[in-house]
XYZ file of C-alpha atoms in Angstrom:
702
model
C 0.000 0.000 0.000
C 2.801 2.361 0.919
C 4.546 1.417 -2.280
C 1.464 2.230 -4.286
C 1.155 5.579 -2.581
C 4.809 6.345 -3.217
C 4.496 5.383 -6.843
C 1.373 7.510 -7.155
C 3.092 10.485 -5.567
C 6.090 10.012 -7.835
C 3.816 9.824 -10.847
C 2.141 13.052 -9.795
C 5.496 14.735 -9.374
C 6.663 13.474 -12.742
C 3.423 14.639 -14.315
C 3.828 18.083 -12.791
C 7.442 18.219 -13.955
C 6.437 17.061 -17.426
C 3.645 19.588 -17.549
C 6.024 22.292 -16.389
C 8.484 21.273 -19.083
C 5.803 21.422 -21.750
C 4.671 24.827 -20.535
C 8.274 26.031 -20.427
C 8.954 24.873 -23.976
C 5.778 26.501 -25.252
C 6.388 29.745 -23.366
C 7.592 32.530 -25.608
C 8.945 35.858 -24.511
C 6.385 38.331 -25.864
C 7.116 41.778 -27.202
C 7.182 44.422 -24.449
C 3.902 46.281 -24.180
C 3.844 49.822 -25.515
C 3.392 51.438 -22.120
C 6.499 49.812 -20.672
C 8.764 50.979 -23.479
C 7.208 54.325 -24.394
C 9.655 57.141 -23.743
C 9.060 60.842 -23.476
C 9.715 63.070 -26.443
C 12.387 65.474 -25.268
C 12.249 69.006 -26.648
C 15.560 70.829 -26.416
C 16.795 74.360 -26.895
C 19.289 74.861 -29.699
C 22.199 74.403 -27.282
C 20.917 70.966 -26.197
C 19.518 71.973 -22.801
C 16.049 70.674 -22.085
C 12.945 72.789 -22.627
C 10.238 70.221 -21.918
C 8.864 66.738 -22.490
C 5.731 65.399 -24.121
C 4.267 61.917 -24.237
C 2.317 59.353 -22.247
C 5.320 58.079 -20.274
C 8.003 60.150 -18.601
C 10.869 57.867 -19.537
C 14.323 58.546 -21.004
C 16.159 55.235 -21.635
C 19.816 54.966 -20.635
C 22.352 52.209 -21.230
C 23.645 50.091 -18.361
C 27.108 51.493 -19.004
C 25.799 54.923 -18.019
C 24.623 53.660 -14.626
C 27.478 53.545 -12.067
C 28.233 50.092 -10.707
C 27.505 51.210 -7.137
C 24.018 52.321 -8.211
C 23.389 48.972 -9.913
C 24.476 47.178 -6.744
C 22.277 49.386 -4.578
C 19.297 48.276 -6.670
C 20.324 44.631 -6.357
C 20.755 45.005 -2.583
C 17.239 46.402 -2.354
C 15.411 44.068 -4.714
C 17.346 40.909 -5.642
C 20.728 40.119 -4.110
C 21.021 36.812 -5.969
C 20.174 38.263 -9.365
C 23.346 37.138 -11.151
C 23.269 33.558 -9.785
C 19.562 32.635 -9.673
C 17.654 31.051 -12.596
C 15.287 34.001 -12.955
C 13.054 32.995 -10.056
C 13.666 32.506 -6.344
C 12.159 29.204 -5.109
C 12.602 30.302 -1.499
C 10.926 33.632 -2.145
C 8.074 31.964 -4.025
C 7.538 29.437 -1.185
C 7.549 32.204 1.421
C 5.116 34.296 -0.606
C 2.864 31.277 -1.249
C 2.663 30.492 2.484
C 1.825 34.121 3.272
C -0.838 34.226 0.575
C -2.471 30.958 1.715
C -2.654 32.241 5.253
C -4.057 35.560 4.050
C -6.613 34.017 1.708
C -5.386 35.822 -1.417
C -2.414 36.932 -3.475
C -0.836 39.698 -1.437
C 2.875 38.961 -1.718
C 4.883 38.189 -4.813
C 8.348 37.064 -3.808
C 9.489 38.351 -7.200
C 13.027 38.581 -8.491
C 14.151 41.468 -10.666
C 13.593 39.255 -13.710
C 10.036 38.540 -12.606
C 9.361 42.182 -11.894
C 10.541 43.090 -15.360
C 8.403 40.340 -16.909
C 5.342 41.673 -15.086
C 6.007 45.304 -16.062
C 6.978 44.665 -19.668
C 4.738 41.775 -20.720
C 1.890 41.317 -18.258
C -0.368 43.295 -15.980
C -0.348 44.091 -12.275
C -3.399 41.947 -11.488
C -2.919 39.824 -8.353
C -3.838 36.299 -9.520
C -2.103 32.922 -9.315
C -2.339 32.508 -13.071
C -0.475 35.761 -13.659
C 2.183 34.765 -11.126
C 2.696 31.374 -12.827
C 2.960 32.981 -16.264
C 5.378 35.539 -14.860
C 7.584 32.798 -13.428
C 7.783 30.867 -16.684
C 8.602 34.001 -18.701
C 11.286 34.879 -16.142
C 12.815 31.387 -16.439
C 12.834 31.643 -20.221
C 14.361 35.135 -20.140
C 17.075 34.060 -17.726
C 18.193 31.340 -20.147
C 17.936 33.366 -23.352
C 18.983 36.898 -22.383
C 22.125 38.274 -20.808
C 21.701 39.308 -17.189
C 23.057 42.769 -17.950
C 20.394 43.229 -20.616
C 17.646 42.232 -18.210
C 18.969 44.626 -15.573
C 19.190 47.486 -18.088
C 15.625 46.883 -19.263
C 14.457 46.689 -15.646
C 16.081 49.994 -14.677
C 14.486 51.691 -17.691
C 11.044 50.169 -17.172
C 10.090 50.378 -13.498
C 8.300 53.286 -11.861
C 10.412 55.255 -9.384
C 7.778 57.669 -8.132
C 7.452 61.398 -8.854
C 6.072 60.713 -12.351
C 9.409 59.140 -13.278
C 9.491 55.917 -15.297
C 13.041 54.673 -15.650
C 16.195 55.677 -13.836
C 17.060 58.356 -16.412
C 14.140 60.508 -15.296
C 14.352 59.441 -11.645
C 17.843 60.937 -11.347
C 16.443 64.303 -12.404
C 13.286 64.033 -10.298
C 15.149 63.301 -7.053
C 18.520 64.988 -7.570
C 18.165 67.418 -10.464
C 20.690 65.760 -12.766
C 20.248 64.515 -16.322
C 23.522 62.581 -16.074
C 22.929 59.246 -14.349
C 26.676 58.596 -14.270
C 27.131 61.315 -11.616
C 24.944 59.588 -8.998
C 26.778 58.832 -5.763
C 26.485 55.748 -3.558
C 24.178 57.587 -1.161
C 21.983 58.891 -4.001
C 21.828 55.463 -5.607
C 20.659 53.994 -2.290
C 17.850 56.593 -2.085
C 16.631 55.611 -5.539
C 16.925 51.909 -4.796
C 15.022 52.353 -1.543
C 12.071 53.869 -3.389
C 11.472 50.945 -5.757
C 9.398 48.753 -3.413
C 6.844 51.500 -2.726
C 7.729 54.913 -4.203
C 4.992 56.740 -2.337
C 5.784 55.222 1.062
C 9.548 55.551 0.792
C 9.701 59.084 -0.606
C 11.764 61.146 1.880
C 9.413 64.092 1.467
C 6.476 61.951 2.601
C 7.987 59.846 5.415
C 11.629 60.785 6.174
C 12.074 58.189 8.924
C 10.743 55.336 6.853
C 12.807 56.421 3.870
C 15.936 56.615 6.042
C 15.324 53.114 7.438
C 14.968 51.646 3.952
C 18.087 53.546 2.836
C 20.010 51.963 5.742
C 18.701 48.544 4.703
C 20.046 49.037 1.176
C 23.507 50.152 2.326
C 23.738 47.358 4.903
C 22.829 44.879 2.172
C 25.662 46.203 0.028
C 28.052 45.581 2.911
C 26.718 42.027 3.378
C 27.311 41.289 -0.289
C 30.830 42.689 -0.170
C 29.945 45.597 -2.454
C 30.722 48.228 0.152
C 33.264 48.230 2.966
C 32.375 49.014 6.564
C 34.415 52.203 6.334
C 32.621 53.282 3.152
C 29.299 52.481 4.769
C 30.103 54.568 7.827
C 31.009 57.543 5.638
C 27.624 57.672 3.914
C 25.335 60.612 4.712
C 21.729 60.797 3.616
C 21.809 63.168 0.604
C 19.694 66.228 -0.069
C 16.642 65.343 -2.143
C 14.609 67.790 -4.220
C 11.014 68.472 -3.189
C 8.423 66.668 -5.332
C 7.485 68.471 -8.530
C 10.964 69.876 -9.171
C 11.863 67.275 -11.756
C 10.732 67.266 -15.383
C 7.077 66.540 -16.057
C 5.533 65.439 -19.296
C 3.203 67.764 -21.170
C 4.035 70.674 -18.886
C 2.869 73.784 -20.717
C 3.085 76.124 -17.772
C 5.009 79.336 -18.392
C 5.903 80.987 -21.712
C 7.739 77.880 -22.947
C 4.358 76.166 -23.280
C 3.572 78.178 -26.405
C 6.905 77.164 -27.928
C 6.172 73.495 -27.209
C 2.773 73.843 -28.874
C 4.359 75.394 -31.971
C 6.934 72.586 -32.057
C 4.222 69.928 -31.800
C 2.276 71.551 -34.630
C 5.359 71.666 -36.837
C 6.229 68.054 -36.042
C 2.720 67.002 -37.058
C 3.056 68.930 -40.318
C 6.335 67.119 -41.017
C 4.847 63.657 -40.539
C 5.470 63.123 -36.838
C 1.838 62.497 -35.937
C 0.454 61.513 -32.548
C 1.223 57.827 -33.163
C 4.907 58.460 -33.889
C 5.149 60.791 -30.916
C 3.373 58.323 -28.614
C 5.990 55.709 -29.491
C 8.362 58.078 -27.707
C 12.114 58.135 -27.596
C 12.431 61.128 -29.917
C 14.807 63.979 -29.186
C 13.727 67.219 -30.850
C 16.281 70.024 -31.019
C 14.637 73.351 -31.726
C 15.910 76.630 -33.143
C 15.110 78.481 -29.904
C 18.201 80.010 -28.308
C 18.008 79.742 -24.534
C 19.580 83.153 -23.837
C 17.372 84.871 -26.402
C 14.252 83.184 -25.055
C 15.105 84.251 -21.521
C 15.650 87.804 -22.781
C 12.264 87.769 -24.526
C 10.449 86.637 -21.394
C 12.212 89.232 -19.260
C 11.626 92.090 -21.740
C 7.893 91.482 -22.158
C 7.119 90.620 -18.561
C 8.941 93.717 -17.345
C 5.953 95.572 -18.833
C 3.065 93.086 -18.584
C 4.090 91.227 -15.447
C 4.523 87.473 -15.164
C 0.795 86.773 -14.752
C -1.309 89.531 -16.325
C -4.506 87.486 -16.248
C -7.191 87.536 -18.915
C -7.969 91.228 -18.457
C -4.402 92.486 -18.059
C -2.079 94.017 -20.620
C -0.741 91.241 -22.855
C 2.450 91.106 -24.865
C 3.963 89.027 -27.647
C 7.447 88.873 -29.136
C 8.856 86.772 -31.962
C 12.407 86.909 -33.277
C 13.716 85.076 -36.331
C 17.011 84.678 -38.126
C 16.312 86.571 -41.373
C 18.839 84.517 -43.317
C 17.240 81.135 -42.547
C 13.786 81.637 -41.039
C 14.797 79.926 -37.797
C 12.712 81.181 -34.879
C 15.192 82.066 -32.128
C 12.765 83.445 -29.498
C 9.010 83.180 -29.073
C 6.742 84.718 -26.454
C 3.005 84.260 -26.944
C 1.812 84.840 -23.420
C 2.569 84.209 -19.762
C 1.458 80.570 -19.871
C 1.224 78.015 -22.636
C -2.189 76.927 -21.394
C -3.636 80.323 -22.337
C -4.189 82.156 -25.616
C -1.189 82.486 -27.915
C -0.936 86.151 -28.880
C 2.067 85.576 -31.171
C 0.495 83.109 -33.579
C -2.910 81.501 -33.367
C -5.543 79.929 -35.553
C -7.887 82.883 -35.077
C -7.561 86.439 -36.272
C -4.462 88.499 -35.632
C -4.290 92.167 -34.691
C -4.209 95.394 -36.683
C -0.539 96.216 -37.398
C -1.077 99.957 -37.793
C 1.845 101.799 -39.332
C 4.115 98.738 -39.158
C 2.455 97.839 -42.475
C 3.753 100.953 -44.220
C 7.091 99.356 -45.262
C 5.166 97.008 -47.578
C 3.618 100.052 -49.235
C 7.090 101.544 -49.541
C 8.533 98.352 -51.038
C 5.672 98.228 -53.548
C 6.313 101.834 -54.602
C 10.044 101.285 -54.957
C 9.421 98.104 -56.966
C 7.210 100.090 -59.327
C 10.054 102.470 -60.062
C 9.461 105.219 -57.554
C 12.406 106.644 -55.672
C 13.062 107.625 -52.099
C 13.062 111.157 -53.598
C 9.422 110.835 -54.603
C 7.455 113.529 -52.819
C 3.938 113.511 -51.442
C 1.527 115.804 -49.685
C 1.900 115.225 -45.926
C -0.670 117.751 -44.754
C -3.392 116.807 -42.301
C -7.065 116.108 -43.027
C -6.582 115.200 -46.642
C -9.650 114.120 -48.598
C -9.637 111.233 -51.081
C -12.316 110.198 -53.567
C -14.663 107.591 -52.123
C -13.495 108.127 -48.541
C -16.298 109.628 -46.437
C -14.015 111.390 -44.000
C -10.616 113.046 -44.410
C -7.491 111.049 -43.546
C -5.807 112.507 -40.485
C -2.263 112.547 -39.183
C -1.459 111.730 -35.604
C -2.032 114.817 -33.505
C -3.448 116.743 -36.437
C 0.010 117.660 -37.736
C 0.578 118.975 -41.272
C 4.046 118.254 -42.693
C 3.872 119.837 -46.126
C 5.638 118.183 -49.068
C 7.773 115.242 -47.916
C 9.829 112.568 -49.635
C 9.384 108.865 -48.867
C 12.151 108.883 -46.265
C 10.457 111.666 -44.312
C 7.041 110.082 -44.758
C 8.417 106.869 -43.252
C 10.507 108.504 -40.553
C 7.586 110.607 -39.316
C 4.960 107.943 -40.093
C 2.734 110.378 -41.988
C -0.696 108.883 -42.609
C -1.896 111.191 -45.370
C 1.246 110.717 -47.443
C 1.173 106.929 -47.074
C -2.532 106.642 -47.796
C -1.928 108.599 -51.013
C 1.046 106.367 -51.845
C -1.007 103.228 -51.237
C -3.688 104.378 -53.656
C -1.052 105.289 -56.256
C 0.641 101.868 -56.219
C -2.639 99.970 -55.778
C -3.922 98.442 -52.521
C -4.045 94.972 -54.090
C -0.380 95.315 -55.080
C 0.511 96.179 -51.482
C -1.216 92.978 -50.379
C 0.780 90.994 -52.962
C 4.027 92.458 -51.686
C 3.169 91.662 -48.063
C 2.221 88.088 -48.953
C 5.394 87.647 -50.969
C 7.457 88.990 -48.069
C 6.104 86.464 -45.573
C 2.519 87.210 -44.566
C 0.894 83.804 -45.313
C -1.602 83.567 -48.138
C -4.036 82.154 -45.576
C -4.054 85.540 -43.830
C -6.678 87.589 -45.675
C -5.356 91.016 -46.575
C -8.682 91.784 -48.190
C -12.393 92.096 -47.524
C -14.770 89.160 -47.536
C -15.473 89.795 -51.248
C -11.740 89.784 -52.059
C -11.430 93.513 -52.553
C -8.510 95.357 -50.955
C -9.218 98.802 -49.529
C -6.892 101.759 -49.238
C -6.722 101.259 -45.489
C -4.174 98.502 -46.061
C -1.571 101.275 -46.341
C -2.181 102.149 -42.695
C -2.468 98.587 -41.416
C -6.214 97.995 -41.311
C -6.018 94.213 -41.962
C -5.069 91.903 -39.112
C -1.821 89.931 -39.042
C 0.073 87.678 -36.645
C 3.153 88.740 -34.680
C 5.158 85.780 -36.017
C 4.352 86.745 -39.591
C 5.418 90.350 -39.078
C 8.800 89.185 -37.761
C 9.214 86.919 -40.787
C 8.126 89.559 -43.319
C 10.467 92.221 -41.914
C 13.218 89.617 -42.080
C 12.757 89.715 -45.842
C 14.052 93.297 -45.863
C 17.089 92.163 -43.848
C 17.769 89.275 -46.244
C 17.815 91.461 -49.356
C 14.262 90.727 -50.491
C 14.333 86.923 -50.175
C 11.715 85.476 -47.774
C 12.430 82.404 -45.669
C 9.832 80.066 -44.262
C 9.832 80.169 -40.441
C 10.587 76.954 -38.559
C 11.042 75.805 -34.959
C 12.416 72.256 -35.390
C 16.078 71.976 -36.303
C 16.404 68.193 -36.066
C 14.717 65.048 -34.766
C 16.668 62.024 -33.553
C 15.982 58.656 -32.013
C 19.182 57.504 -30.431
C 21.923 57.851 -33.029
C 19.444 57.840 -35.917
C 18.704 61.173 -37.574
C 15.020 61.193 -38.525
C 14.756 64.794 -39.724
C 17.096 67.709 -40.254
C 15.783 71.126 -41.248
C 17.104 73.150 -44.135
C 16.391 76.810 -44.790
C 13.493 77.142 -47.233
C 13.744 80.296 -49.320
C 10.833 81.500 -51.406
C 10.845 83.577 -54.588
C 12.207 87.089 -54.096
C 9.520 89.446 -52.840
C 11.410 92.451 -54.204
C 14.894 93.292 -55.392
C 17.970 93.746 -53.254
C 18.034 97.436 -54.194
C 14.441 97.885 -53.060
C 15.276 96.143 -49.789
C 18.277 98.442 -49.294
C 16.315 101.631 -49.914
C 13.391 100.553 -47.734
C 15.834 99.556 -45.017
C 17.455 102.981 -45.162
C 14.085 104.678 -44.672
C 13.376 102.412 -41.692
C 16.801 103.169 -40.240
C 15.760 106.805 -40.061
C 12.755 105.753 -37.959
C 15.155 104.407 -35.339
C 17.856 107.021 -35.710
C 15.808 110.203 -35.940
C 12.144 109.292 -36.074
C 9.278 107.748 -34.152
C 11.289 104.734 -32.976
C 14.274 106.333 -31.243
C 13.494 104.382 -28.095
C 14.606 101.280 -30.018
C 18.178 102.504 -30.593
C 20.528 99.666 -29.688
C 23.615 99.787 -27.507
C 27.007 100.539 -29.082
C 25.303 102.336 -31.994
C 24.524 98.978 -33.597
C 22.703 99.336 -36.937
C 18.946 98.762 -36.674
C 15.901 99.513 -38.795
C 12.236 99.260 -37.966
C 8.816 100.805 -37.776
C 6.439 101.805 -35.012
C 2.735 101.104 -35.283
C -0.387 101.995 -33.333
C -3.853 100.907 -34.419
C -7.149 102.789 -34.143
C -7.854 104.167 -30.675
C -4.462 102.866 -29.485
C -5.768 99.291 -29.202
C -2.539 97.753 -30.513
C 1.002 99.023 -30.019
C 3.746 97.546 -32.224
C 7.398 97.852 -32.981
C 8.899 95.630 -35.656
C 12.546 95.944 -36.569
C 15.684 94.151 -37.602
C 19.442 93.984 -37.715
C 21.344 91.761 -40.169
C 21.150 88.926 -37.609
C 17.647 89.182 -36.109
C 14.193 90.335 -37.156
C 11.905 90.898 -34.188
C 8.255 91.876 -33.806
C 6.753 93.172 -30.555
C 3.046 93.665 -29.852
C 1.152 94.995 -26.839
C -2.605 94.995 -26.307
C -5.536 93.460 -24.464
C -7.251 90.166 -25.204
C -10.482 92.105 -25.596
C -9.217 95.014 -27.741
C -9.480 98.402 -26.064
C -7.352 101.506 -25.693
C -4.034 100.674 -24.053
C -3.405 102.842 -21.038
C -0.713 102.677 -18.390
C -1.045 104.964 -15.391
C -3.817 106.782 -17.225
C -1.710 107.554 -20.318
C -2.361 105.996 -23.736
C 0.412 103.727 -25.011
C 1.828 103.861 -28.563
C 4.270 101.750 -30.523
C 7.041 104.317 -30.145
C 6.923 103.979 -26.366
C 6.672 100.683 -24.514
C 6.807 98.419 -27.580
C 10.007 100.046 -28.835
C 11.543 99.728 -25.392
C 10.616 96.055 -25.140
C 12.250 95.524 -28.535
C 15.475 97.141 -27.363
C 15.390 95.321 -24.003
C 15.255 92.051 -25.925
C 17.622 92.824 -28.784
C 20.561 94.087 -26.735
C 21.065 90.840 -24.760
C 19.956 88.643 -27.686
C 22.706 90.159 -29.858
C 25.351 90.190 -27.138
C 28.582 88.667 -28.391
C 27.542 88.813 -32.050
C 29.470 90.976 -34.514
C 28.131 94.469 -35.183
C 27.141 94.098 -38.819
C 26.041 97.039 -40.927
C 22.803 97.333 -42.820
C 23.119 98.085 -46.565
C 23.605 101.614 -47.877
C 20.731 103.135 -49.866
C 21.050 103.036 -53.636
C 18.281 105.573 -54.369
C 16.976 103.266 -57.066
C 13.967 103.908 -59.243
C 13.475 106.323 -62.078
C 10.321 108.055 -60.901
C 11.156 111.007 -58.722
C 7.884 112.651 -59.722
C 4.536 112.478 -58.048
C 1.486 114.602 -58.891
C 3.570 116.598 -61.395
C 6.055 117.617 -58.701
C 9.732 116.704 -58.766
C 12.378 116.691 -56.134
C 16.115 116.163 -56.279
C 17.449 115.086 -52.906
C 20.992 115.829 -51.752
C 23.438 112.995 -51.726
C 23.541 111.172 -48.419
C 26.816 110.529 -46.736
C 28.033 106.988 -46.318
C 26.715 106.696 -42.771
C 24.457 109.329 -41.290
C 25.118 110.261 -37.733
C 22.215 109.854 -35.402
C 20.502 112.591 -33.554
C 21.775 112.844 -30.003
C 19.801 110.677 -27.646
C 17.496 112.732 -25.554
C 16.460 111.878 -22.065
C 13.992 109.028 -22.445
C 10.435 110.075 -21.676
C 8.274 108.128 -19.270
C 7.483 104.742 -20.759
C 3.777 105.419 -20.580
C 3.841 108.750 -22.427
C 2.476 108.902 -25.980
C 4.967 109.743 -28.714
C 4.127 113.384 -29.366
C 6.277 116.324 -30.299
C 5.870 119.742 -31.862
C 6.259 119.552 -35.678
C 8.324 121.942 -37.741
C 6.647 124.406 -40.077
C 4.915 122.707 -43.040
C 7.147 124.577 -45.502
C 10.399 123.406 -43.892
C 11.403 121.511 -47.058
C 11.410 123.855 -50.106
C 10.513 122.584 -53.539
C 12.481 123.468 -56.678
C 10.808 125.890 -59.021
C 11.375 123.675 -62.047
C 11.002 119.899 -62.213
C 14.399 118.287 -62.339
C 15.337 115.111 -64.129
C 16.906 112.452 -61.972
C 20.663 112.236 -62.704
C 22.076 108.978 -64.018
C 24.581 108.956 -61.186
C 24.564 110.534 -57.769
C 26.323 113.908 -57.854
C 29.047 114.477 -55.326
C 27.814 117.089 -52.889
C 28.552 118.152 -49.395
C 26.405 116.319 -46.852
C 23.535 118.279 -45.484
C 23.248 118.070 -41.712
C 19.854 117.840 -40.117
C 19.019 120.016 -37.107
C 20.356 118.562 -33.904
C 17.338 119.465 -31.842
C 14.803 118.234 -34.359
C 11.574 117.224 -32.624
C 10.457 113.612 -32.838
C 6.889 112.964 -34.023
C 4.653 110.195 -32.823
C 3.577 107.152 -34.867
C 0.225 107.353 -36.480
C -2.921 105.510 -35.602
C -5.238 104.038 -38.189
C -8.065 106.553 -38.676
C -11.523 105.090 -38.904
C -11.954 106.564 -42.352
C -9.597 104.066 -43.941
C -12.135 101.278 -43.763
C -14.226 103.036 -46.410
C -13.932 101.722 -49.962
C -11.063 103.193 -51.915
C -11.259 104.092 -55.588
C -10.170 101.352 -57.909
């Protein structure tokens, strides 16, 4: 009878062993589930420093070689001291866990090795069932016989959750100790991380310091027991400083101004084929065109006026700066937080650019053969056919006959409205589109007609597009498509690398040079003197203020940067600071300078091109004007004491007849005559930029 029982027991054991063998043979190591391998998409500044992360998992894989040996051993001391000698499972641990579970009436303890933990995280679920535990054990056995132990440990370190929204040791190092370089972790820091694995919430030093310290001691003592740490080294260990929770990188964090940059990057990635599926796979490293120092300067310059949290009803600001020779966006400020409205570039309507649109009128005129010598009537309250009310100049000033340089420098509405009608409003729109205002931005009415008000900036545009379009003047008439993404990598593989995309020339190099010269006078001696850069660095630009002072702009450029600044309210209304109305020649110009000076620091002081006085048409309305030759580089008017930043840009004008006209029309000479330079008055008053009068919305003739 005993023999029969023994034989029966042996048969049962053999059957179990045979069944286990069959199950083992049939067990295949599955592909890791997407959640366990998904890595964050890292978005970097141009210099390689991190801007933010997006994705479903906050994980940055690292190789085992990057993890110091003492950190690896700390993890083994905490979780599996026999990792390198066991067959993937621990029979003793399983037996102990089974006894505990039977007594408790359920599956409450796992007794898992590192290999089993990885199998559960990568291939299975966290459900507490015997079936899952059996499957886990067989996969662990198979892995232990088919994979190198180092590979399993590397995968484990990159897969497990360490707390603080950190999946994988690459992110955990940053979340706990503020370092992106895992190789710099010390023994004490490695023990803190290892101590957190069992229960990240319970062993976080910010939650329960005593419990965390006790587990840390357990890890270090285990390292001593295994011979991985000497008694002297153990005694020298001091519990390290740990960052408060929330200080490490978080995925999809759009807080602060950088959030708008991240949104623009995501949109560009999608347009280039990196859709949500490719991004959700993770592991991408996206290096942007944004320069960290320039971005910091943009935030500081705008928020010095608007504050760091203006709220929905507060004064808002936007700033975009691009490299005019490539289209690379080097700084971008769309608002105080990326979770709010983007005032720099959005899918809705833009804002009225005011007189910052006048350079496109000027470029159109120069392209049609007019000259900077062309003269116009700059007197106030000028009537035009089809316009119900006279066009007015800012402050009601009459300037008499002025050439295109003076009309630009003083931002004279009546002269520019006349010029816009002469060249054709639709042609102005074509020039602006060719320069960089997207075709999707309607510079026309709903019926497609373009009114004369375009000359004074009546159609809405985006801040980004203004920066790009002004960059076309800086690049000699060639527009470049703006871009934020410089390259995309996954590991050592280059998936995308941006190249500058130039469009057809919007206007000639000579036109760009002459228009640039006129805009230089705005900064040197005109409405934009507040934008004069340090060290007398060459700069050109234009102020702009829309109807009722609802939008205040300054857009300008140097050879290296083209930058647009806008101020206004989300719900358009007159901009006032301390009870005084704001214009583009005041705060906006100062923001531009406050950004440009540090953004250009260390870059060579390049010169803008000299004017060529191109064009053959010096006549306008049967009047002719022969301007004196300009000297190679005009000296600027002495800088006056800067007015209060909230004061409107007003000044007393000179007499309307200050510029005499010749009695007889003069033909333009084939070459510039050599004449003595004519100095301008030193104490010449500075006029204010012009607002867009309501009359310009009326239909214009033709």
